[in-house]
Coordinates of N, CA and C in Angstrom, one line a residue:
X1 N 19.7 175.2 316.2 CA 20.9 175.7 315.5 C 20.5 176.8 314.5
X2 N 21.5 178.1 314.0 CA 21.8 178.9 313.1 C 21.7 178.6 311.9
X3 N 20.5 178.1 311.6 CA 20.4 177.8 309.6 C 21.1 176.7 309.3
X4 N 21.5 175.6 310.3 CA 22.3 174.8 309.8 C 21.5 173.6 308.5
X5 N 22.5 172.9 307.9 CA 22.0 172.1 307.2 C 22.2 170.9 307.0
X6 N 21.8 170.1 306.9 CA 22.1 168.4 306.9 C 22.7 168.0 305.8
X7 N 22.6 168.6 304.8 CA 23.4 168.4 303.3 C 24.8 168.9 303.4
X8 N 25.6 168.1 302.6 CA 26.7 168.8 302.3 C 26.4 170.2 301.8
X9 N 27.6 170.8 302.1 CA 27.5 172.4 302.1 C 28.5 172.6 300.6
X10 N 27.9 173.5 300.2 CA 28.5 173.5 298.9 C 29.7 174.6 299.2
X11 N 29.6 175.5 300.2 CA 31.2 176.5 300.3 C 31.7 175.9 301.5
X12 N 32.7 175.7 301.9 CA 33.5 175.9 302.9 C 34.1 176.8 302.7
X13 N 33.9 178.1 303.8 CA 34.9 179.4 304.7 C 36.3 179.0 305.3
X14 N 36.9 179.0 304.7 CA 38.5 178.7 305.8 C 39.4 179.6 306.0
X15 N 39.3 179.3 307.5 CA 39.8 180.3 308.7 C 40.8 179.5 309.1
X16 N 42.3 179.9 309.1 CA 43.0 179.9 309.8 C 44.2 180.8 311.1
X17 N 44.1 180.1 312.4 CA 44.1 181.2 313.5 C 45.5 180.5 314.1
X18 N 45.9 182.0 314.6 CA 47.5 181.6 315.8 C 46.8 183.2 316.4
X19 N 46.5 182.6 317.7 CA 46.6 184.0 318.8 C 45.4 185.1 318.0
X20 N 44.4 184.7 317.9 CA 43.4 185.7 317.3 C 42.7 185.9 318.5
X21 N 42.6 185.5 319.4 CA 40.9 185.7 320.2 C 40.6 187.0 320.2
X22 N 41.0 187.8 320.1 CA 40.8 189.2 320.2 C 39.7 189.9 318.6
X23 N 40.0 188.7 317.9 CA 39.3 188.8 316.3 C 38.7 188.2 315.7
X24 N 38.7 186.8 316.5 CA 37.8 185.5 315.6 C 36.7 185.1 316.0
X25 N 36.0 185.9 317.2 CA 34.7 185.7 316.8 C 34.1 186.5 315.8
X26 N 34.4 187.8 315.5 CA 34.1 188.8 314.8 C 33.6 188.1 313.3
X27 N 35.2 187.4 313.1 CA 34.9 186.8 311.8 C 34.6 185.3 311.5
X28 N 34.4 185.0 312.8 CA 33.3 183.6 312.7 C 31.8 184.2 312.4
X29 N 31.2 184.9 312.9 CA 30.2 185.4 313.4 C 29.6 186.2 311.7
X30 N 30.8 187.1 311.2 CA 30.4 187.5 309.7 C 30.4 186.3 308.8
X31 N 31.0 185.0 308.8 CA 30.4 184.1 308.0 C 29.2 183.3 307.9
X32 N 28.9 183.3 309.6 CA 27.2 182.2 310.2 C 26.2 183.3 308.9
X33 N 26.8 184.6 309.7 CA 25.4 185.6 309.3 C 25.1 186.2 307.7
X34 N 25.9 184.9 306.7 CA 25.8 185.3 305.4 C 24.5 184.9 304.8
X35 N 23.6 185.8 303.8 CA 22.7 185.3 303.1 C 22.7 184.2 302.6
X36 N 24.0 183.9 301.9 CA 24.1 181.7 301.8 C 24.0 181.3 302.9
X37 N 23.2 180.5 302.9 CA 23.6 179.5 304.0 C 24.0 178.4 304.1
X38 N 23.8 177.8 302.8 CA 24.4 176.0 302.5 C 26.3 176.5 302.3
X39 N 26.8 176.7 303.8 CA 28.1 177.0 303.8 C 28.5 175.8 305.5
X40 N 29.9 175.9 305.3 CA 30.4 175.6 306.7 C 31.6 176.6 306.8
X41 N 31.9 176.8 308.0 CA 33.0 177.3 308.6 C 33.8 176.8 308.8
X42 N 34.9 176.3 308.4 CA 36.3 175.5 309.0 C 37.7 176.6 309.4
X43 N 37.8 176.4 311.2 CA 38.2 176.9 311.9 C 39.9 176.1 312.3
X44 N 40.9 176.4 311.7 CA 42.2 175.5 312.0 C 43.1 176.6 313.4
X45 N 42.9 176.0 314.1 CA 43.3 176.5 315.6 C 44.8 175.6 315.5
X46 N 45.7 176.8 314.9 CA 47.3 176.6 314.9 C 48.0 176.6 316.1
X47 N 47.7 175.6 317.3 CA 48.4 176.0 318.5 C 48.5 177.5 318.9
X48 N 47.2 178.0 319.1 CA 46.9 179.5 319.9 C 47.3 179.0 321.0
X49 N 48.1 179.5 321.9 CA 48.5 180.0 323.5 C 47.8 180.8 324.0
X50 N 46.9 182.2 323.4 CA 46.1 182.7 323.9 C 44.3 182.2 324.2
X51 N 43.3 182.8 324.1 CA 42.4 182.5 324.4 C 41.2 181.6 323.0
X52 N 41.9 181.8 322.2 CA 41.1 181.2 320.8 C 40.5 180.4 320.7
X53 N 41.2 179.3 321.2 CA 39.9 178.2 321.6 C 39.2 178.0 322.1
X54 N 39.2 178.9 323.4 CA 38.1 179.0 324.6 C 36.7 179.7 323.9
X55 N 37.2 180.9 323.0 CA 36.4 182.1 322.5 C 35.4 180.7 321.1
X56 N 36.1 180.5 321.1 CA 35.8 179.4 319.6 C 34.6 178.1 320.5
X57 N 35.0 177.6 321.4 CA 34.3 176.6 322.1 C 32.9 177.4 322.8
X58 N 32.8 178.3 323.4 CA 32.6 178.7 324.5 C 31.2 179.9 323.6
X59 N 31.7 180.3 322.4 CA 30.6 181.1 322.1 C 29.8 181.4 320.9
X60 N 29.9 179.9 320.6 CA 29.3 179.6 319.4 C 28.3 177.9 319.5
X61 N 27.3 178.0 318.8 CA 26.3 177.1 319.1 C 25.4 176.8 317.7
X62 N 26.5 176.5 316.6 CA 26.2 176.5 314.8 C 26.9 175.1 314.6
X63 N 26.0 174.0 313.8 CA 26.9 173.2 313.7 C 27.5 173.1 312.1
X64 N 27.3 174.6 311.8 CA 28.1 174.5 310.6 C 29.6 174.9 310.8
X65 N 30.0 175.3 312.1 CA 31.1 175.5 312.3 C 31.7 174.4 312.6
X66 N 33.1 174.2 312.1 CA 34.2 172.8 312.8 C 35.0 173.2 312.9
X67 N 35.6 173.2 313.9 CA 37.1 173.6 314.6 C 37.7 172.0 314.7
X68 N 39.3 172.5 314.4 CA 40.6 171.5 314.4 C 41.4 172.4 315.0
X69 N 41.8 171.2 316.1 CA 42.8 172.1 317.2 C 43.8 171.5 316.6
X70 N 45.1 171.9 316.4 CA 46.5 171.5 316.6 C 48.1 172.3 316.8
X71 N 48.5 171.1 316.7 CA 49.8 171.9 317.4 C 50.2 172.9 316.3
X72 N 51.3 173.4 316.9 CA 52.3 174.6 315.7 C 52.7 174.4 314.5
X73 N 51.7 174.4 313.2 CA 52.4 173.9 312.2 C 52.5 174.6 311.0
X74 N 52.0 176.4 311.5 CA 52.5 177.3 310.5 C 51.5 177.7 309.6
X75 N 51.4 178.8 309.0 CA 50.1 179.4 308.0 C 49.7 177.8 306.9
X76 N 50.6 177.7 305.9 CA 50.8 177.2 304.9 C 50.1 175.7 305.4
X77 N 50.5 175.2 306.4 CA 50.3 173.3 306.4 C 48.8 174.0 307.2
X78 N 48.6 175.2 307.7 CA 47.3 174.9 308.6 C 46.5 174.9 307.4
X79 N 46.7 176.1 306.4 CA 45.6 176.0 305.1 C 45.6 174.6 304.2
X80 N 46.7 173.8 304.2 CA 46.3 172.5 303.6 C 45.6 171.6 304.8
X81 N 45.6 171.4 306.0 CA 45.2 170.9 306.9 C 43.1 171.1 306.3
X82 N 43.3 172.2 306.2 CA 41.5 172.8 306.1 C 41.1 172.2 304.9
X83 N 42.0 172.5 303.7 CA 41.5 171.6 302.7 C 41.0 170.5 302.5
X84 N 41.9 169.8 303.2 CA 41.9 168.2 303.2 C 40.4 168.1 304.6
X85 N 40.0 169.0 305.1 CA 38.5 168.6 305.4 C 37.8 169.6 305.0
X86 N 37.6 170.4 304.0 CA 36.8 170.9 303.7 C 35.8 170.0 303.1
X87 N 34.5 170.1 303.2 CA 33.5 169.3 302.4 C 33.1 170.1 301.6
X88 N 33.2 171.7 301.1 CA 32.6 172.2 300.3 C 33.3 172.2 298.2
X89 N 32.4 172.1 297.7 CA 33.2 172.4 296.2 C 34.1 173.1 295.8
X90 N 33.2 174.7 297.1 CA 34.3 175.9 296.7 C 35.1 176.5 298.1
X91 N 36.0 176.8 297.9 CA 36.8 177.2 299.2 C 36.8 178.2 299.2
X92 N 36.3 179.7 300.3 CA 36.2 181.0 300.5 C 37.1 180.9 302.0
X93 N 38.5 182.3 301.4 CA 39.5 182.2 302.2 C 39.6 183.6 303.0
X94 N 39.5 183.3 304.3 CA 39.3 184.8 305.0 C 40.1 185.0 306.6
X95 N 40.9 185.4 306.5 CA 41.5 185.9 307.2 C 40.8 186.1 308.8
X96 N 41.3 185.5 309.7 CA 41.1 185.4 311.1 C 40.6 187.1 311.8
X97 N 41.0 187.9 311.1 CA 40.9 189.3 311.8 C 40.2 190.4 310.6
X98 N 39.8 189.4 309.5 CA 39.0 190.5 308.3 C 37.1 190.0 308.5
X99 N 36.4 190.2 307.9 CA 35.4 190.2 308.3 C 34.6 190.3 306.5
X100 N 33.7 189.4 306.6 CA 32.7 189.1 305.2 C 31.7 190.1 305.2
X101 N 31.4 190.6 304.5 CA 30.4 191.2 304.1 C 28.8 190.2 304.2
X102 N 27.5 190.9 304.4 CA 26.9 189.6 303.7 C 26.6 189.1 303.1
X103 N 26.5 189.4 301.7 CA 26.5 189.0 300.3 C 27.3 188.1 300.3
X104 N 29.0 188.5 300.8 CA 30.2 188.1 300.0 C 30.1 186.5 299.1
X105 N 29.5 185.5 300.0 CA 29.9 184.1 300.0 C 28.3 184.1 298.2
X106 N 27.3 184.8 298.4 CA 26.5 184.1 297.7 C 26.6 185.1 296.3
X107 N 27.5 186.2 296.3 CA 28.2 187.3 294.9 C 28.9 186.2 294.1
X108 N 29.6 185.4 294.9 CA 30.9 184.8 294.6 C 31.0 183.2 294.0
X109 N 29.5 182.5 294.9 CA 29.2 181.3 294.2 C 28.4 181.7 292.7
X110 N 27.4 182.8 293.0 CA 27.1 183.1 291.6 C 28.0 183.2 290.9
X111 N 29.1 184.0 290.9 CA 29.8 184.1 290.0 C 30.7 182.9 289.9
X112 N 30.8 182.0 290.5 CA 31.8 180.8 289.6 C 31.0 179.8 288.5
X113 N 29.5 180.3 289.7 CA 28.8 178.9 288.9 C 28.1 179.6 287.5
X114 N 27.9 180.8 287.3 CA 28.0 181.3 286.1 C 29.6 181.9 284.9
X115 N 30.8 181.4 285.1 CA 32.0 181.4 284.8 C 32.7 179.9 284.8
X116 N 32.5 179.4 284.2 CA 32.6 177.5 284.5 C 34.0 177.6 284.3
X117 N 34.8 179.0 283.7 CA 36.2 178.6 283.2 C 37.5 179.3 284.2
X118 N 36.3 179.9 285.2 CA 37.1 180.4 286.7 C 37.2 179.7 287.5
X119 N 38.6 179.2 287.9 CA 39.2 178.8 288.9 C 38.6 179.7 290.0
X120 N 39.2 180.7 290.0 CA 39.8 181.6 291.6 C 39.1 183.1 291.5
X121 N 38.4 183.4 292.1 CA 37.5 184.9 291.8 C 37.7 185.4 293.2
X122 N 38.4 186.5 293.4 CA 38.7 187.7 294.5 C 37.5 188.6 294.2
X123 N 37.6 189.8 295.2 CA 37.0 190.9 294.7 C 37.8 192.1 295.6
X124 N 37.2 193.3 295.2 CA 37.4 194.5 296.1 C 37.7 194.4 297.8
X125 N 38.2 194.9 298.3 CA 38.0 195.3 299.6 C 37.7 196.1 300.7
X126 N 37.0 196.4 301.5 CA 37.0 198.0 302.5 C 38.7 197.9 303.4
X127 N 39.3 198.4 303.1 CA 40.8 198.3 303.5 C 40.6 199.3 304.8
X128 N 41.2 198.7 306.5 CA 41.5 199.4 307.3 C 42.5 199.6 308.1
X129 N 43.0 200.4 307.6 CA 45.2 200.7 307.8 C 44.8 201.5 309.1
X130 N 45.0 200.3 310.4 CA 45.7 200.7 311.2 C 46.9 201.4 311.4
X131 N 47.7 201.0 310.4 CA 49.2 201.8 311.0 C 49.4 202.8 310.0
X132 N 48.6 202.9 309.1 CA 48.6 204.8 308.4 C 47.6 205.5 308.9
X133 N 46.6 204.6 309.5 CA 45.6 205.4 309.9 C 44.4 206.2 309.2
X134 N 44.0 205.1 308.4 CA 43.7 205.8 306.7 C 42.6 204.5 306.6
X135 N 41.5 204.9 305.5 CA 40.1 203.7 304.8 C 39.7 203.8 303.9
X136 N 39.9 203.2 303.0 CA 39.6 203.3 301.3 C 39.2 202.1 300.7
X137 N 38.7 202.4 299.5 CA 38.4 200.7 299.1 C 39.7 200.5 298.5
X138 N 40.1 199.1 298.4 CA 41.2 198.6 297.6 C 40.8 197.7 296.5
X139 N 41.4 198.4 295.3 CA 40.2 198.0 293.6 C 41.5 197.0 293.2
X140 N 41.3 195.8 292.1 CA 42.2 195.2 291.3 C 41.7 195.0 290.0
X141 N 42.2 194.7 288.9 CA 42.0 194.2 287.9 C 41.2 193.1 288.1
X142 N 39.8 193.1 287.5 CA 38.9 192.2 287.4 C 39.3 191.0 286.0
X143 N 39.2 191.2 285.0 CA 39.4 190.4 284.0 C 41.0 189.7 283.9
X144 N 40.9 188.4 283.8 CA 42.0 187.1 283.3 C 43.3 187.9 283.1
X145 N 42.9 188.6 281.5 CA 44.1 189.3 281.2 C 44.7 190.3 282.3
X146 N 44.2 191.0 282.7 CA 44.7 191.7 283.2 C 45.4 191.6 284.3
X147 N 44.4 190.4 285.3 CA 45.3 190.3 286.7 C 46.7 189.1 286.2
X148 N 46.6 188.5 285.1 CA 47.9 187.9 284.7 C 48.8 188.8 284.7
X149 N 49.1 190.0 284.1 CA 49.8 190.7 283.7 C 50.2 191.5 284.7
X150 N 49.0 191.9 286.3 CA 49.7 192.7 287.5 C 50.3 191.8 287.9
X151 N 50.3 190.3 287.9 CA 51.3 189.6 289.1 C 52.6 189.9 289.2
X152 N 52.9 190.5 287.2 CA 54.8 191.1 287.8 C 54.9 192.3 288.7
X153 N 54.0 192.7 289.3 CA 54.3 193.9 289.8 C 53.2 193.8 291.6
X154 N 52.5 193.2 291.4 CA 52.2 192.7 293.0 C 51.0 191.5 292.9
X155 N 50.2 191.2 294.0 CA 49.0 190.1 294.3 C 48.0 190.7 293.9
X156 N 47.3 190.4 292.6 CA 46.4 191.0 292.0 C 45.0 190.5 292.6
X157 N 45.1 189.4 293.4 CA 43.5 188.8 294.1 C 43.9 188.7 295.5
X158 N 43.0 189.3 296.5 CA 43.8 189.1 298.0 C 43.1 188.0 298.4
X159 N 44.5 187.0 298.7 CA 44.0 185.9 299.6 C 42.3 185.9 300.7
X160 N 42.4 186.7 301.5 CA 41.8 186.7 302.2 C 40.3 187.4 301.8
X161 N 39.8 187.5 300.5 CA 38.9 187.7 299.5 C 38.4 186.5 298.5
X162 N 39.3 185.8 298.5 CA 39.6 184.9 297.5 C 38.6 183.5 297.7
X163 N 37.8 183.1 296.7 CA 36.9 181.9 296.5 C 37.7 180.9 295.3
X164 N 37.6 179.9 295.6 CA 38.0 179.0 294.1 C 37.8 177.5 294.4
X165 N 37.6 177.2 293.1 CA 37.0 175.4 293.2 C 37.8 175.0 294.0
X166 N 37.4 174.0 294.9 CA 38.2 173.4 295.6 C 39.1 172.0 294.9
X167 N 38.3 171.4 293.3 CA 39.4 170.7 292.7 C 40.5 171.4 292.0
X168 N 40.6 172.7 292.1 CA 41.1 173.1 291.1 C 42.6 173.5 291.9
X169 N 42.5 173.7 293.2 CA 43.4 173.5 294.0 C 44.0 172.3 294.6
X170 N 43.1 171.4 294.4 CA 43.9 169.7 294.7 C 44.2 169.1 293.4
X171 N 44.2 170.2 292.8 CA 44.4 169.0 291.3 C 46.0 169.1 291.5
X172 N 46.3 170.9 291.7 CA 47.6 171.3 291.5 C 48.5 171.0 292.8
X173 N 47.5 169.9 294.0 CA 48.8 169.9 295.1 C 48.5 170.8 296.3
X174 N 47.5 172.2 296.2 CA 47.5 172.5 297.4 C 48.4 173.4 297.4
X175 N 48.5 173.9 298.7 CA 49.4 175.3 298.5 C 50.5 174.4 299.0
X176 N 52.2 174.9 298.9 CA 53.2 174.7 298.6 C 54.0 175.0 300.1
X177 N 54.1 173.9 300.4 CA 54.7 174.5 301.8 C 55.9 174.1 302.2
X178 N 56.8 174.5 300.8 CA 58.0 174.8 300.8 C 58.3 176.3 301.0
X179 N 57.2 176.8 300.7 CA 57.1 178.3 300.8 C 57.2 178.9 302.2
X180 N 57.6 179.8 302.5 CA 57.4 181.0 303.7 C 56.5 181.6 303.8
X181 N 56.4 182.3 302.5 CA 55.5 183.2 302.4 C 55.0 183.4 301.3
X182 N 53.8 184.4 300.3 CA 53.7 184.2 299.4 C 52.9 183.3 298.6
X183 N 52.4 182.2 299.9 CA 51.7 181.1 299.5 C 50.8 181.3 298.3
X184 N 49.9 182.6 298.9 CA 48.7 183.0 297.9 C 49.0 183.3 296.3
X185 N 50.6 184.0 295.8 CA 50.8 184.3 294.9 C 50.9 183.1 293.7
X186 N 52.1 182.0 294.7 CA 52.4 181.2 294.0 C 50.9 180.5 293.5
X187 N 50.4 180.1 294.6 CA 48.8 179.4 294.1 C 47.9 179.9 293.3
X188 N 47.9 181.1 293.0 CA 47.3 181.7 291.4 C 48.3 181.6 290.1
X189 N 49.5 181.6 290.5 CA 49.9 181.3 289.4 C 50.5 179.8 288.7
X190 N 49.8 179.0 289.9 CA 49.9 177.3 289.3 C 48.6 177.5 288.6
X191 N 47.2 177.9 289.3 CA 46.3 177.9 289.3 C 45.6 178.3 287.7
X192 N 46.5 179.4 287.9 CA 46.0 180.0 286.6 C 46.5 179.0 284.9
X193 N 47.3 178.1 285.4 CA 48.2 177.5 284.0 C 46.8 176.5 283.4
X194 N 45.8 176.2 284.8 CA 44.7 175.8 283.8 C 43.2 176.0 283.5
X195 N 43.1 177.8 284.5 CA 42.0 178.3 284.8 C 42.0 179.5 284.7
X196 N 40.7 180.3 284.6 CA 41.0 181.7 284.5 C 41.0 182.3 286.4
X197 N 41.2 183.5 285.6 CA 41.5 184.5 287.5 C 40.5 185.6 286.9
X198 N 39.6 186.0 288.5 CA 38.8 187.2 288.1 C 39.1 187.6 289.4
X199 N 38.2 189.3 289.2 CA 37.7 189.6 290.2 C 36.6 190.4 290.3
X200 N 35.6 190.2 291.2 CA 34.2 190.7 291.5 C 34.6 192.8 292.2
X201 N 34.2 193.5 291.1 CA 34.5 194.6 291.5 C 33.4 195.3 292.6
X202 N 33.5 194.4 293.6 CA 32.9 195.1 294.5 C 33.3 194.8 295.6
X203 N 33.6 195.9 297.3 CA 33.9 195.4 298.6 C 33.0 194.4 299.2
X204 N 33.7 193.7 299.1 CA 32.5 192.6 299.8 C 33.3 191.4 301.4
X205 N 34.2 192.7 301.8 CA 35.3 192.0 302.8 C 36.0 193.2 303.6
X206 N 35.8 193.2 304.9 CA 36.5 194.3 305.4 C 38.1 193.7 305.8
X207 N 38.9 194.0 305.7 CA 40.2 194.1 305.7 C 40.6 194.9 306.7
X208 N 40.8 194.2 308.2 CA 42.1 195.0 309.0 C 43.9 194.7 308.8
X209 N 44.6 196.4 308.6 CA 45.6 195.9 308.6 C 46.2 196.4 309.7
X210 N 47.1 195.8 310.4 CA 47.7 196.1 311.6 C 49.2 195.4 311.7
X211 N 50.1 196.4 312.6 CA 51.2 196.0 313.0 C 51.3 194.4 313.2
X212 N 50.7 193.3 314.0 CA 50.5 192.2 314.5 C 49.9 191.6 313.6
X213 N 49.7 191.7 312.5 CA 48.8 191.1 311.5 C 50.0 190.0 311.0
X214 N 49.1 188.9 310.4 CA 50.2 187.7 309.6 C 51.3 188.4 309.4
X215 N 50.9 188.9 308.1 CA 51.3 189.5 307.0 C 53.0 190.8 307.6
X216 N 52.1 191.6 308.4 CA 53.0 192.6 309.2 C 54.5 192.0 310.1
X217 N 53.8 191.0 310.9 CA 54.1 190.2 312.1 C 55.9 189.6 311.0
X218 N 55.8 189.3 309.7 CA 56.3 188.0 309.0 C 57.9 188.9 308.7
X219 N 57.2 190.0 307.5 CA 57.7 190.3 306.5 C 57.8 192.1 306.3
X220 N 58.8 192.4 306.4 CA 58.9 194.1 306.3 C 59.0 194.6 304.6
X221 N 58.5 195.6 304.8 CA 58.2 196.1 303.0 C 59.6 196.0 302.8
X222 N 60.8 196.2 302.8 CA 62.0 196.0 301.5 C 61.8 194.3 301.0
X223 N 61.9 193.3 302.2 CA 61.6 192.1 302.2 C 60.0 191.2 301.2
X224 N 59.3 191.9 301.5 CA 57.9 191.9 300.6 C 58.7 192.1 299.5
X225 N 58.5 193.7 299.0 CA 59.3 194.1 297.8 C 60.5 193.4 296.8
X226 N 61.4 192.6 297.6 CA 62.3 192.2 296.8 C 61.8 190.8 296.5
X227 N 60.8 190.1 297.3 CA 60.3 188.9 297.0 C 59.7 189.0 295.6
X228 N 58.4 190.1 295.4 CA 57.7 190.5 294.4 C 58.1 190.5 293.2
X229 N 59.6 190.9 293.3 CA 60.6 191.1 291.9 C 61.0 190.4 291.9

């Protein structure tokens, strides 16, 4: 096996997938190959119809990866689904079609385990706009104050960047799956009522965005926009 470990793993990576094969080994494959290695991979296979589980079975041989197949149960319950087996302290959240840096996982435990009063730590992104056709980094407000104060105006930590104690999300219930959408927002801001929010100003996550993407696939910018407000 790939660096595996016999100890509990102190990060769990959670990945959750509908119809990725075309992307998830990519970003299976950027989490095995991170300088931490006391991590696991937790893979929630949301009733894919396409090839995802095959790609997931078929081309990986790490037993720090675990896949949970199940039926259609939507972004929101698949991400509590992962929680409720995660074995790690801290949860690193990454999108099926974005890809980790190598550092990303071991920037990010430093920094919580030197920050005892952070909850939730994002960072930077290498942003890849498919549909403008455009690559730039995407920066946010690093310090407490400040990313309190962008949430009136958009998502100051991107989910799919985002590390945070794993009790600090079961204390508050988990993400909310009364929600549609938006999950990530609302969960920093329960989050934050008894922890701080940072972010690591550095890319340490490639970010594809595409027409077919969750995010694209869900919700059109006037609809985004009016939620935001």
């Amino acid at each position: 096996m790939n660096g595996a470990s016999r100890e509990s793993p102190l990060v769990t990576v959670l990945i959750t997938a509908y119809n990725e094969s075309e992307y998830i080994e990519e970003a299976v494959r950027s989490v095995l190959a991170q300088t931490y290695d006391h991590l696991e991979a937790v893979v929630i296979n949301d009733g894919s119809t396409d090839e995802t589980g095959d790609v997931l079975r078929r081309r990986f041989d790490d037993e720090r990866l675990r896949v949970f197949n199940q039926e259609r149960k939507g972004r929101v319950r698949s991400l509590n689904h992962g929680l409720d087996v995660a074995k790690g302290a801290f949860v690193a959240v990454l999108d099926a079609d974005d890809r980790c840096r190598p550092d990303r996982i071991a920037r990010q435990v430093d920094y919580l385990s030197a920050h005892e009063a952070v909850g939730v730590v994002g960072t930077y992104y290498h942003r890849k706009d498919g549909i403008r056709e455009e690559e730039y980094v995407r920066k946010y407000p690093t310090r407490d104050r400040s990313i309190r104060r962008a949430m009136a105006k958009y998502i100051p930590i991107s989910h799919s960047c985002a590390m945070y104690r794993t009790r600090a999300v079961l204390d508050i219930g988990g993400y909310n799956e009364d929600l549609a959408d938006h999950e990530d927002l609302d969960l920093w801001i329960r989050v934050a009522q008894n922890w701080e929010l940072a972010n690591i100003p550095e890319p340490l996550v490639v970010r594809h965005i595409r027409n077919d993407s969750y995010w694209h696939r869900n919700y059109d910018a006037h609809a985004r926009n009016m939620h935001l407000a």
